[in-house]
XYZ file of C-alpha atoms in Angstrom:
559
model
C -30.968 -36.364 -29.390
C -34.635 -35.549 -29.841
C -35.510 -37.760 -26.879
C -32.961 -35.906 -24.744
C -34.363 -32.532 -25.750
C -37.891 -33.743 -25.066
C -36.870 -35.013 -21.612
C -35.169 -31.714 -20.769
C -38.239 -29.840 -21.949
C -40.527 -31.939 -19.753
C -38.201 -31.465 -16.782
C -38.212 -27.711 -17.414
C -42.022 -27.702 -17.528
C -42.308 -29.698 -14.315
C -39.859 -27.451 -12.493
C -42.131 -24.520 -13.220
C -45.359 -26.331 -12.418
C -47.717 -25.224 -9.682
C -47.917 -28.784 -8.357
C -44.223 -28.851 -7.476
C -44.297 -25.365 -5.945
C -47.317 -26.196 -3.778
C -45.738 -29.470 -2.644
C -42.504 -27.718 -1.649
C -44.456 -24.952 0.105
C -46.397 -27.533 2.118
C -43.206 -29.270 3.251
C -41.613 -25.925 4.140
C -44.747 -24.900 6.047
C -44.673 -28.104 8.116
C -40.951 -27.656 8.766
C -41.500 -24.023 9.805
C -44.191 -25.070 12.268
C -41.767 -27.577 13.787
C -39.061 -24.918 13.922
C -41.460 -22.550 15.689
C -42.732 -25.038 18.261
C -39.287 -26.533 18.885
C -37.060 -23.739 20.192
C -33.969 -23.413 18.032
C -30.302 -23.179 19.064
C -30.755 -24.015 22.746
C -28.259 -25.807 24.955
C -27.912 -29.473 24.050
C -28.248 -30.481 27.698
C -31.658 -28.803 27.806
C -32.812 -30.771 24.758
C -31.519 -34.006 26.284
C -33.338 -33.390 29.561
C -36.531 -32.431 27.749
C -36.789 -35.258 25.212
C -34.674 -38.091 26.587
C -32.008 -40.112 24.800
C -34.147 -41.614 22.009
C -35.911 -38.520 20.752
C -32.889 -36.308 21.382
C -30.733 -38.309 18.990
C -33.601 -38.647 16.508
C -34.193 -34.888 16.392
C -30.472 -34.186 16.365
C -29.870 -36.501 13.387
C -32.616 -34.639 11.483
C -31.065 -31.304 12.382
C -34.247 -30.058 14.052
C -32.333 -28.114 16.718
C -30.940 -25.751 14.042
C -33.347 -26.555 11.260
C -33.025 -23.395 9.195
C -29.350 -24.131 8.497
C -29.745 -27.810 7.605
C -28.865 -29.013 4.120
C -32.354 -30.367 3.447
C -34.142 -27.136 4.406
C -31.816 -25.037 2.249
C -32.227 -27.552 -0.596
C -36.000 -27.170 -0.413
C -35.596 -23.394 -0.540
C -33.331 -23.743 -3.559
C -35.874 -25.949 -5.371
C -38.633 -23.451 -4.602
C -36.520 -20.603 -5.953
C -35.729 -22.542 -9.132
C -39.416 -23.449 -9.535
C -40.491 -19.809 -9.196
C -37.760 -18.630 -11.574
C -38.790 -21.194 -14.215
C -42.456 -20.281 -13.740
C -41.686 -16.596 -14.310
C -39.453 -17.403 -17.283
C -42.210 -19.414 -18.947
C -45.215 -17.220 -18.225
C -44.077 -13.594 -18.052
C -43.561 -13.206 -21.850
C -47.089 -14.505 -22.492
C -48.567 -12.189 -19.866
C -46.756 -9.157 -21.257
C -47.869 -10.043 -24.761
C -51.474 -10.460 -23.570
C -51.417 -7.038 -21.898
C -50.045 -5.423 -25.062
C -52.233 -7.206 -27.603
C -55.950 -6.375 -27.419
C -58.385 -8.012 -29.790
C -60.907 -5.418 -30.962
C -62.940 -7.306 -33.554
C -65.175 -9.944 -32.007
C -67.343 -12.511 -33.776
C -71.078 -12.812 -33.355
C -70.617 -16.326 -32.040
C -68.408 -15.034 -29.248
C -70.864 -12.246 -28.415
C -73.667 -14.718 -27.827
C -71.686 -16.395 -25.034
C -71.346 -13.224 -22.935
C -73.397 -13.119 -19.763
C -73.445 -9.332 -19.798
C -74.938 -8.495 -23.221
C -77.466 -5.957 -24.495
C -78.739 -4.928 -27.964
C -80.331 -1.750 -29.324
C -82.010 -1.114 -32.651
C -81.823 2.454 -33.860
C -84.025 4.053 -36.508
C -83.178 4.444 -40.191
C -82.003 8.002 -39.663
C -79.200 7.054 -37.250
C -75.672 7.762 -38.437
C -72.880 5.360 -37.517
C -70.373 8.145 -36.918
C -72.761 9.981 -34.580
C -73.581 6.790 -32.706
C -69.904 6.009 -32.325
C -69.242 9.529 -31.012
C -72.067 9.221 -28.472
C -70.880 5.780 -27.379
C -67.313 7.000 -26.905
C -68.607 9.810 -24.717
C -70.326 7.299 -22.428
C -67.180 5.172 -22.366
C -65.077 7.963 -20.866
C -62.749 6.435 -18.288
C -62.310 3.334 -20.398
C -59.193 2.772 -22.459
C -60.703 2.343 -25.940
C -59.529 1.011 -29.282
C -61.444 1.173 -32.578
C -61.557 -1.082 -35.612
C -63.757 -1.510 -38.688
C -64.578 -4.702 -40.498
C -67.252 -5.611 -43.040
C -68.973 -2.265 -42.603
C -69.201 -2.591 -38.792
C -67.477 -0.429 -36.203
C -65.948 -2.170 -33.214
C -65.025 -0.369 -29.998
C -63.127 -2.136 -27.247
C -62.806 -0.639 -23.767
C -60.550 -1.816 -20.965
C -60.083 -1.005 -17.293
C -57.246 -2.557 -15.312
C -55.710 -4.256 -18.316
C -52.314 -4.308 -16.551
C -53.697 -6.473 -13.745
C -51.377 -9.337 -14.701
C -48.559 -7.255 -13.264
C -50.056 -8.292 -9.925
C -49.330 -11.946 -10.661
C -45.871 -11.110 -11.977
C -44.982 -8.917 -8.990
C -46.364 -11.392 -6.438
C -44.392 -14.322 -7.840
C -41.260 -12.228 -8.329
C -41.616 -10.856 -4.771
C -41.684 -14.340 -3.253
C -38.570 -15.209 -5.266
C -36.841 -12.013 -4.093
C -37.771 -12.729 -0.450
C -36.351 -16.241 -0.742
C -33.164 -14.881 -2.284
C -32.889 -12.377 0.584
C -33.341 -15.164 3.111
C -30.716 -17.264 1.321
C -28.260 -14.358 1.455
C -28.949 -13.841 5.174
C -28.419 -17.512 5.999
C -25.102 -17.734 4.173
C -23.594 -14.297 4.791
C -25.350 -12.997 7.919
C -24.884 -13.806 11.580
C -26.613 -13.456 14.949
C -24.526 -13.890 18.078
C -24.221 -12.854 21.717
C -21.624 -10.806 23.553
C -21.363 -10.162 27.301
C -19.439 -7.024 28.237
C -18.845 -6.079 31.906
C -19.010 -2.413 32.847
C -15.798 -0.599 32.021
C -14.554 -3.361 29.718
C -14.695 -4.048 25.994
C -14.995 -7.076 23.733
C -14.945 -7.822 20.005
C -16.013 -11.469 19.843
C -19.477 -12.979 19.615
C -20.521 -16.565 20.121
C -23.414 -18.389 18.534
C -24.787 -21.891 18.189
C -24.639 -23.506 14.773
C -26.028 -26.997 14.785
C -24.791 -28.550 18.011
C -21.519 -26.615 18.319
C -20.654 -23.184 19.700
C -18.858 -20.962 17.195
C -17.015 -17.676 17.701
C -16.663 -14.744 15.341
C -14.385 -11.718 15.587
C -16.001 -8.350 14.890
C -14.099 -5.669 12.915
C -14.551 -3.338 15.904
C -14.784 -3.488 19.709
C -17.728 -2.659 21.942
C -17.088 -1.028 25.308
C -19.718 -0.832 28.030
C -19.213 2.508 29.760
C -22.089 2.050 32.198
C -25.197 0.007 32.806
C -28.381 1.141 34.545
C -31.430 -0.855 35.515
C -34.835 0.150 36.897
C -37.265 -2.244 38.557
C -41.015 -2.444 38.954
C -42.268 -2.444 42.572
C -43.035 -6.155 42.152
C -39.421 -6.961 41.295
C -39.122 -7.583 37.515
C -36.809 -5.293 35.529
C -38.599 -2.248 34.120
C -35.832 -1.002 31.866
C -32.176 -1.768 31.399
C -29.980 0.680 29.536
C -26.381 0.399 28.362
C -24.091 3.242 27.420
C -21.849 1.803 24.689
C -18.847 3.067 22.764
C -17.705 1.638 19.438
C -13.924 1.443 19.141
C -12.575 1.076 15.617
C -8.805 0.923 15.044
C -8.190 2.187 18.561
C -10.479 5.225 18.273
C -13.917 5.824 19.759
C -16.113 6.461 16.716
C -19.565 6.350 18.357
C -21.134 6.503 21.812
C -24.815 5.829 22.365
C -27.341 4.566 24.910
C -29.303 1.489 23.896
C -32.390 -0.113 25.424
C -34.520 -3.059 24.350
C -35.759 -2.626 20.749
C -33.648 0.512 20.221
C -30.362 -0.836 18.825
C -27.137 0.799 17.826
C -26.071 0.343 14.213
C -22.497 0.444 12.929
C -21.065 -0.898 9.664
C -24.231 -2.847 8.962
C -24.159 -4.566 12.374
C -27.080 -3.950 14.720
C -26.336 -4.159 18.439
C -29.387 -4.946 20.580
C -29.822 -4.838 24.344
C -30.687 -8.452 25.123
C -29.950 -9.268 28.761
C -27.856 -8.393 31.780
C -26.240 -10.065 34.749
C -23.449 -9.845 37.240
C -20.153 -8.930 35.654
C -17.864 -10.208 38.395
C -18.801 -8.068 41.402
C -16.282 -7.828 44.243
C -17.658 -9.674 47.273
C -16.539 -9.450 50.901
C -17.616 -12.305 53.164
C -17.273 -12.688 56.904
C -16.670 -16.242 58.057
C -17.994 -16.843 61.567
C -16.170 -19.893 62.898
C -18.120 -22.727 64.470
C -15.143 -24.210 66.325
C -16.159 -22.691 69.648
C -14.054 -19.565 69.290
C -15.321 -16.092 68.487
C -12.968 -15.818 65.530
C -14.310 -14.023 62.465
C -12.289 -14.087 59.239
C -12.763 -11.779 56.282
C -12.565 -13.107 52.722
C -12.498 -11.043 49.531
C -13.464 -12.744 46.288
C -15.517 -12.163 43.140
C -18.563 -13.569 41.464
C -17.644 -16.536 39.195
C -14.553 -17.226 41.329
C -13.974 -19.940 43.922
C -12.393 -19.333 47.300
C -10.927 -22.305 49.185
C -10.105 -22.462 52.881
C -6.537 -23.844 53.115
C -7.164 -25.239 56.606
C -10.382 -27.190 56.103
C -10.475 -27.638 52.316
C -14.000 -26.180 52.212
C -14.592 -24.057 49.102
C -17.133 -21.389 48.203
C -17.953 -21.113 44.506
C -19.569 -17.689 44.061
C -22.220 -18.012 41.364
C -24.258 -14.799 41.502
C -24.942 -11.556 43.318
C -28.095 -9.446 43.407
C -28.402 -6.051 45.078
C -32.202 -6.308 45.121
C -34.252 -9.316 46.143
C -37.941 -8.444 46.074
C -40.271 -11.064 47.518
C -44.016 -11.256 48.088
C -44.423 -11.530 51.858
C -48.222 -11.909 51.784
C -49.823 -15.139 52.859
C -52.001 -17.326 50.683
C -55.163 -15.547 49.574
C -53.940 -12.158 50.813
C -53.118 -9.054 48.712
C -49.564 -9.027 47.453
C -47.073 -7.352 49.752
C -43.663 -6.880 48.118
C -40.553 -6.244 50.203
C -36.920 -5.853 49.215
C -34.836 -8.222 51.335
C -31.667 -6.426 50.291
C -28.395 -7.624 48.759
C -27.665 -11.343 48.598
C -24.861 -13.514 47.296
C -25.277 -17.046 45.980
C -22.565 -19.687 46.311
C -22.038 -23.437 46.358
C -20.376 -24.948 49.415
C -18.128 -27.937 48.788
C -15.698 -29.753 51.016
C -14.363 -33.094 52.242
C -17.245 -35.233 53.456
C -19.788 -32.518 52.667
C -22.688 -32.741 50.275
C -22.537 -29.791 47.846
C -25.367 -27.348 48.562
C -26.333 -24.007 47.080
C -26.687 -21.120 49.526
C -28.194 -17.677 49.231
C -26.831 -15.460 51.990
C -28.479 -12.126 52.706
C -26.543 -9.120 53.895
C -29.325 -7.482 55.938
C -31.270 -9.091 58.794
C -34.743 -10.316 58.004
C -37.224 -7.804 59.408
C -40.933 -8.663 59.310
C -43.756 -6.700 60.902
C -41.152 -4.409 62.394
C -39.440 -7.277 64.247
C -35.838 -8.329 63.629
C -35.854 -12.086 62.967
C -32.098 -12.370 62.515
C -29.918 -13.130 59.491
C -31.576 -15.153 56.726
C -30.080 -17.827 54.535
C -31.763 -19.911 51.851
C -30.563 -23.447 51.178
C -31.027 -25.603 48.075
C -29.822 -29.162 48.485
C -30.542 -29.916 44.805
C -28.487 -26.970 43.569
C -31.509 -25.520 41.758
C -32.528 -21.989 42.697
C -36.186 -23.031 42.472
C -35.696 -25.352 45.479
C -34.479 -22.737 47.948
C -35.774 -23.224 51.502
C -35.490 -20.451 54.144
C -33.106 -21.034 57.042
C -33.147 -18.402 59.802
C -29.889 -18.291 61.741
C -31.503 -16.500 64.678
C -28.599 -14.139 65.299
C -28.274 -10.807 63.552
C -24.739 -11.144 62.192
C -24.626 -7.456 61.236
C -24.365 -6.720 64.971
C -21.010 -8.009 66.290
C -22.290 -7.957 69.848
C -24.838 -10.677 69.094
C -22.063 -13.054 68.033
C -20.231 -12.122 71.237
C -23.443 -12.623 73.233
C -23.942 -16.063 71.698
C -20.537 -17.283 72.875
C -21.004 -15.650 76.279
C -24.304 -17.476 76.662
C -22.728 -20.821 75.691
C -19.950 -20.351 78.247
C -22.373 -19.188 80.959
C -24.629 -22.175 80.347
C -21.623 -24.498 80.582
C -20.481 -22.875 83.850
C -23.948 -23.464 85.307
C -23.573 -27.165 84.796
C -25.117 -27.493 81.361
C -28.668 -27.841 82.655
C -31.285 -27.078 80.010
C -34.065 -25.963 82.338
C -35.865 -22.710 81.735
C -34.466 -21.171 84.917
C -30.872 -22.137 84.090
C -31.202 -20.730 80.560
C -32.569 -17.479 82.011
C -29.642 -17.228 84.413
C -27.173 -17.910 81.605
C -28.839 -15.289 79.403
C -28.688 -12.648 82.167
C -25.048 -13.462 82.817
C -24.232 -13.185 79.100
C -26.101 -9.846 78.848
C -24.143 -8.536 81.828
C -20.852 -9.646 80.305
C -21.481 -8.142 76.864
C -23.591 -5.063 77.569
C -22.789 -4.323 81.190
C -25.496 -2.313 82.877
C -26.764 -0.858 79.552
C -29.122 -3.615 78.610
C -30.556 -3.213 75.033
C -34.210 -2.204 74.777
C -35.091 -5.232 72.634
C -33.390 -7.713 74.972
C -36.517 -9.897 74.971
C -36.450 -10.254 71.159
C -32.708 -10.733 71.465
C -33.297 -13.633 73.853
C -35.725 -15.271 71.389
C -33.201 -14.938 68.554
C -30.442 -16.293 70.783
C -32.432 -19.423 71.555
C -33.215 -19.863 67.861
C -29.516 -19.545 67.125
C -28.793 -22.243 69.695
C -31.111 -24.527 67.721
C -30.037 -23.487 64.191
C -26.257 -23.080 64.289
C -25.394 -26.605 65.526
C -27.242 -27.999 62.491
C -24.781 -26.348 60.093
C -22.255 -28.954 58.839
C -19.603 -26.470 57.667
C -16.760 -25.170 59.847
C -17.912 -21.559 59.413
C -20.943 -19.454 58.478
C -20.345 -17.292 55.353
C -22.218 -13.971 55.661
C -22.202 -11.221 53.020
C -20.511 -8.165 54.503
C -19.807 -5.802 51.596
C -19.793 -5.631 47.810
C -18.767 -3.539 44.853
C -21.250 -4.408 42.155
C -20.349 -4.663 38.482
C -22.977 -5.522 35.875
C -22.403 -7.048 32.497
C -24.592 -6.070 29.592
C -25.800 -8.882 27.366
C -25.737 -7.767 23.744
C -26.993 -9.432 20.603
C -25.120 -8.503 17.436
C -26.726 -9.209 14.094
C -25.817 -8.590 10.496
C -28.487 -9.338 7.927
C -27.235 -8.502 4.425
C -30.410 -9.904 2.921
C -32.730 -7.740 5.014
C -33.112 -4.953 2.442
C -33.683 -7.565 -0.250
C -36.449 -9.109 1.870
C -37.988 -5.674 2.499
C -37.938 -4.957 -1.228
C -39.650 -8.272 -1.904
C -42.202 -7.573 0.828
C -43.123 -4.196 -0.686
C -43.454 -5.764 -4.131
C -45.572 -8.577 -2.671
C -48.002 -6.094 -1.079
C -48.126 -4.091 -4.320
C -48.721 -7.233 -6.371
C -51.479 -8.480 -4.077
C -53.184 -5.077 -4.160
C -53.136 -5.134 -7.957
C -54.438 -8.711 -8.024
C -57.325 -8.138 -5.600
C -58.240 -4.501 -6.209
C -57.584 -4.032 -9.933
C -59.799 -6.481 -11.850
C -59.529 -6.536 -15.622
C -62.855 -5.385 -17.079
C -63.468 -5.613 -20.831
C -66.209 -4.097 -23.012
C -67.024 -4.510 -26.685
C -69.438 -2.163 -28.437
C -70.416 -3.155 -31.989
C -72.238 -0.807 -34.380
C -73.452 -2.349 -37.638
C -76.229 -1.862 -40.192
C -79.308 -3.858 -39.245
C -80.269 -4.344 -42.889
C -81.206 -2.235 -45.857
C -83.489 0.548 -44.661
C -83.710 -0.953 -41.147
C -81.314 1.438 -39.342
C -78.465 0.367 -37.032
C -77.960 -2.395 -34.532
C -75.791 -1.645 -31.482
C -74.529 -4.389 -29.191
C -72.544 -4.023 -25.963
C -70.957 -6.953 -24.123
C -68.690 -7.080 -21.107
C -66.751 -9.412 -18.861
C -64.431 -9.290 -15.835
C -62.033 -11.643 -14.116
C -62.942 -10.570 -10.560
C -65.625 -8.806 -8.524
C -68.612 -9.934 -10.595
C -71.096 -8.116 -8.390
C -69.320 -4.802 -8.814
C -69.062 -5.272 -12.560
C -72.783 -6.166 -12.718
C -73.656 -2.773 -11.224
C -71.208 -0.956 -13.482
C -72.544 -2.660 -16.606
C -76.140 -1.885 -15.682
C -75.243 1.770 -15.124
C -73.518 1.918 -18.520
C -76.521 0.248 -20.129
C -78.849 2.839 -18.563
C -76.695 5.715 -19.814
C -76.581 4.294 -23.316
C -80.376 3.838 -23.242
C -80.855 7.478 -22.333
C -78.331 8.603 -24.957
C -79.833 6.583 -27.806
C -83.392 7.582 -26.920
C -82.550 11.281 -26.919
C -80.522 11.175 -30.128
């Protein structure tokens, strides 16, 4: 039984030891560095592409992709909390007792070991009571206690004797912060919600480990409107959402939010996090490449797929942007930003076709005041970073150019299909006459250049039609981040106590003085000794002790 008690006692002592706490802190520090460098809660496919099969599965087995929720990290936190609690349990009573109990009487042997020590010898006429009164006057500002023993008077002065509260508060603050973090991990959440304009939602999703989880909120969030402002260079300047909170079918709050200015309701903070297309209505014109002038109109939406029942070719609409600001300056030239206008992105798929990603602009590409025709961008890899420009030549916003193109093809065929410069010129004039009559357009020369470019570009298109953005009705979605952190106030409380404790530790040193008045011998007057010590700021205490010594010198000499 005694052996068991002794083992438990040793275990209790080791739990509260500094060695264990420092070891756990080191491991947690290393883990936190890893968790900072390695982005947490990202898509698993991104991790796999970044690290490869071997390291992906190694990191995943260790839980490094959601490290702060792993069993081993939380176990380390628990051990650190237990260690701090045991440390406080063992040491706080002794510290409180030390702050309450002040030893006044000091032995001569102890006095001799003080670095700061000075003696005076006063004449036979000196009175102990008067000397004590004079000494107490010079010790104003010190918290003094008095005692007598063997005919000697002992005065003890203290400044900052409650400095050990700094150690107590600092250790308790770290424990409180850890408890707050523990509460947040187990009872808090942080998830995302995407709400299109005019719609509402009450469910967030978040990554926990390698799985996506969903959580129902006790209220709904409705996005009434979304506004965005851009810098001249293109990046978003500010995005603002007007939100309404709906609780039990009633609107209980309406407020605008921007980045870093959240809405708070029932302990849940709602932050503006992102934005995107919320399913805009898209109208496309399909210009057939079967030799006819037929143009079909298709209405669809972003995130939907339209399929041509005749050819089996499908258009998967992936995104829409009303502004597309590009730097049109050449290499080494000052930046020259231009808005190319609305554009829709889609993936073309079909029988015998390689899937490609297309960005189709609504407006013609105008550069240096010259119409260069409708612009498309093509990415064969499907990655938006690999877009390559593809000028169609024709301006598809002008129906007459599509008519002129077919008239030119037919005129060239009627002339025998010769590809000489003269024959092309004759075919072009005939097509102009057919489409425009005698009212030839002023830019007919530029029109001829675009027509020839179209003759080179359009036959290279493998699809049965050319999809061109014709109209849109844009709808944004607002990306919200909803968080509830029940341990936040606990952490803030611990943080305030930590700052207070550190201030006490570093700026309130415990300074001690002993002043001893005793008879020097029969008929030899009095001997006065003053000694002092401090636990911090030795240089400052040196100056203070010398000043006190000088004051006592002046007092004893004048008395």
